[in-house]
PDB file of C-alpha atoms in Angstrom:
ATOM      1  CA  MET A  17      21.038   6.487   9.879  1.00  0.00           C
ATOM      2  CA  ILE A  18      17.481   6.835   8.214  1.00  0.00           C
ATOM      3  CA  GLN A  19      14.158   5.398   9.254  1.00  0.00           C
ATOM      4  CA  LEU A  20      12.066   4.731   6.142  1.00  0.00           C
ATOM      5  CA  ARG A  21       8.489   3.521   6.131  1.00  0.00           C
ATOM      6  CA  LEU A  22       6.292   2.252   3.803  1.00  0.00           C
ATOM      7  CA  VAL A  23       2.888   4.201   4.424  1.00  0.00           C
ATOM      8  CA  ASN A  24      -0.649   3.752   2.560  1.00  0.00           C
ATOM      9  CA  GLU A  25      -2.692   6.424   1.510  1.00  0.00           C
ATOM     10  CA  ASN A  26      -4.574   7.157   4.376  1.00  0.00           C
ATOM     11  CA  GLY A  27      -0.935   7.151   6.220  1.00  0.00           C
ATOM     12  CA  TYR A  28      -0.658   3.764   8.097  1.00  0.00           C
ATOM     13  CA  THR A  29       2.478   1.567   8.041  1.00  0.00           C
ATOM     14  CA  VAL A  30       1.997  -1.196   5.480  1.00  0.00           C
ATOM     15  CA  THR A  31       2.431  -4.680   6.920  1.00  0.00           C
ATOM     16  CA  VAL A  32       3.244  -7.318   3.874  1.00  0.00           C
ATOM     17  CA  ALA A  33       3.820 -10.655   4.716  1.00  0.00           C
ATOM     18  CA  GLY A  34       7.076 -11.698   3.006  1.00  0.00           C
ATOM     19  CA  PHE A  35       8.573  -7.814   3.095  1.00  0.00           C
ATOM     20  CA  GLU A  36      10.266  -5.165   5.530  1.00  0.00           C
ATOM     21  CA  THR A  37       8.233  -2.452   5.385  1.00  0.00           C
ATOM     22  CA  VAL A  38      10.062  -0.615   8.130  1.00  0.00           C
ATOM     23  CA  VAL A  39      13.504  -0.611   7.283  1.00  0.00           C
ATOM     24  CA  THR A  40      16.862   1.530   8.916  1.00  0.00           C
ATOM     25  CA  VAL A  41      19.604   1.992   6.503  1.00  0.00           C
ATOM     26  CA  ALA A  42      22.548   4.457   6.399  1.00  0.00           C
ATOM     27  CA  ASP A  43      21.653   7.896   4.564  1.00  0.00           C
ATOM     28  CA  GLU A  44      23.484   6.923   1.508  1.00  0.00           C
ATOM     29  CA  LEU A  45      21.368   3.817   0.433  1.00  0.00           C
ATOM     30  CA  ALA A  46      18.118   5.333   1.328  1.00  0.00           C
ATOM     31  CA  ASP A  47      17.148   6.230  -1.972  1.00  0.00           C
ATOM     32  CA  LYS A  48      17.697   3.207  -3.052  1.00  0.00           C
ATOM     33  CA  ALA A  49      15.545   0.865  -0.422  1.00  0.00           C
ATOM     34  CA  GLU A  50      13.134   3.670  -1.222  1.00  0.00           C
ATOM     35  CA  ALA A  51      12.344   2.276  -4.787  1.00  0.00           C
ATOM     36  CA  ARG A  52      12.282  -1.137  -3.186  1.00  0.00           C
ATOM     37  CA  LEU A  53       9.787  -0.504  -0.672  1.00  0.00           C
ATOM     38  CA  LEU A  54       7.915   1.385  -3.333  1.00  0.00           C
ATOM     39  CA  GLY A  55       7.786  -1.510  -5.883  1.00  0.00           C
ATOM     40  CA  GLU A  56       6.476  -4.705  -4.587  1.00  0.00           C
ATOM     41  CA  PRO A  57       5.572  -4.582  -1.422  1.00  0.00           C
ATOM     42  CA  ALA A  58       3.206  -1.925  -2.134  1.00  0.00           C
ATOM     43  CA  GLU A  59       1.621  -3.437  -5.138  1.00  0.00           C
ATOM     44  CA  ALA A  60       0.978  -6.325  -2.983  1.00  0.00           C
ATOM     45  CA  ASP A  61      -0.346  -4.771  -0.301  1.00  0.00           C
ATOM     46  CA  ALA A  62      -2.696  -2.507  -2.965  1.00  0.00           C
ATOM     47  CA  ALA A  63      -3.133  -5.961  -4.451  1.00  0.00           C
ATOM     48  CA  ALA A  64      -4.387  -7.392  -0.832  1.00  0.00           C
ATOM     49  CA  TRP A  65      -7.059  -4.201  -0.894  1.00  0.00           C
ATOM     50  CA  ARG A  66      -8.319  -4.722  -4.080  1.00  0.00           C
ATOM     51  CA  GLN A  67      -8.659  -8.472  -4.099  1.00  0.00           C
ATOM     52  CA  LEU A  68     -11.008  -7.781  -0.704  1.00  0.00           C
ATOM     53  CA  ALA A  69     -13.237  -5.038  -2.180  1.00  0.00           C
ATOM     54  CA  ARG A  70     -13.765  -7.109  -4.794  1.00  0.00           C
ATOM     55  CA  GLU A  71     -15.182  -9.996  -2.152  1.00  0.00           C
ATOM     56  CA  HIS A  72     -16.657  -7.502  -0.766  1.00  0.00           C
ATOM     57  CA  ALA A  73     -18.448  -5.788  -3.753  1.00  0.00           C
ATOM     58  CA  GLU A  74     -19.684  -9.571  -4.953  1.00  0.00           C
ATOM     59  CA  ALA A  75     -21.224 -10.150  -1.200  1.00  0.00           C
ATOM     60  CA  LEU A  76     -22.891  -7.553  -1.697  1.00  0.00           C
ATOM     61  CA  GLY A  77     -24.537  -8.518  -4.974  1.00  0.00           C
ATOM     62  CA  GLY A  78     -22.234  -7.785  -7.530  1.00  0.00           C
ATOM     63  CA  ALA A  79     -22.467  -6.374 -10.662  1.00  0.00           C
ATOM     64  CA  ALA A  80     -26.872  -7.189 -10.100  1.00  0.00           C
ATOM     65  CA  SER A  81     -27.069  -4.482  -7.833  1.00  0.00           C
ATOM     66  CA  ALA A  82     -26.701  -1.224  -6.839  1.00  0.00           C
ATOM     67  CA  ASN A  83     -24.533  -1.678  -3.930  1.00  0.00           C
ATOM     68  CA  GLY A  84     -22.344  -4.299  -5.411  1.00  0.00           C
ATOM     69  CA  ARG A  85     -21.513  -1.937  -8.304  1.00  0.00           C
ATOM     70  CA  ASN A  86     -21.360   0.897  -6.257  1.00  0.00           C
ATOM     71  CA  LYS A  87     -18.342  -1.121  -4.742  1.00  0.00           C
ATOM     72  CA  LEU A  88     -16.843  -2.186  -7.611  1.00  0.00           C
ATOM     73  CA  ALA A  89     -16.438   1.474  -8.402  1.00  0.00           C
ATOM     74  CA  THR A  90     -13.955   1.764  -5.317  1.00  0.00           C
ATOM     75  CA  VAL A  91     -11.663  -1.312  -6.471  1.00  0.00           C
ATOM     76  CA  ASP A  92      -9.530   1.081  -8.709  1.00  0.00           C
ATOM     77  CA  GLN A  93      -9.161   3.179  -5.564  1.00  0.00           C
ATOM     78  CA  HIS A  94      -6.182   0.983  -3.766  1.00  0.00           C
ATOM     79  CA  ASP A  95      -3.241   2.483  -6.045  1.00  0.00           C
ATOM     80  CA  ALA A  96      -0.163   1.088  -5.113  1.00  0.00           C
ATOM     81  CA  ARG A  97       1.488   4.840  -7.156  1.00  0.00           C
ATOM     82  CA  ARG A  98      -0.498   5.760  -3.691  1.00  0.00           C
ATOM     83  CA  TYR A  99       1.419   4.926  -1.586  1.00  0.00           C
ATOM     84  CA  ARG A 100       4.721   6.996  -0.033  1.00  0.00           C
ATOM     85  CA  VAL A 101       7.603   6.661   1.543  1.00  0.00           C
ATOM     86  CA  ILE A 102       8.266   8.432   5.408  1.00  0.00           C
ATOM     87  CA  ARG A 103      11.532   9.526   6.077  1.00  0.00           C
ATOM     88  CA  THR A 104      12.811   9.705   9.988  1.00  0.00           C
ATOM     89  CA  PRO A 105      16.808  10.446  10.461  1.00  0.00           C
ATOM     90  CA  LEU A 106      17.736   9.014  13.726  1.00  0.00           C
TER      91      LEU A 106
END
């Protein structure tokens, strides 16, 4: 048995409503489960962080202010392709 845990680019376990992000599977199912975790749950979490960054940028004045432009430049840093799955043998 292997425990799979979806983590973001900072190494924190991802928590997404409606998705299991920490699963325990048999060894032969680990690759398939990992691909599933890196799909929709990872993208949903990254999208939520991008939206939060956009809202923060707008609160700072959006494209009309220097602070807003700086924050808007960081929106694309939240990318699901940077997420990974940590495997822990049980």
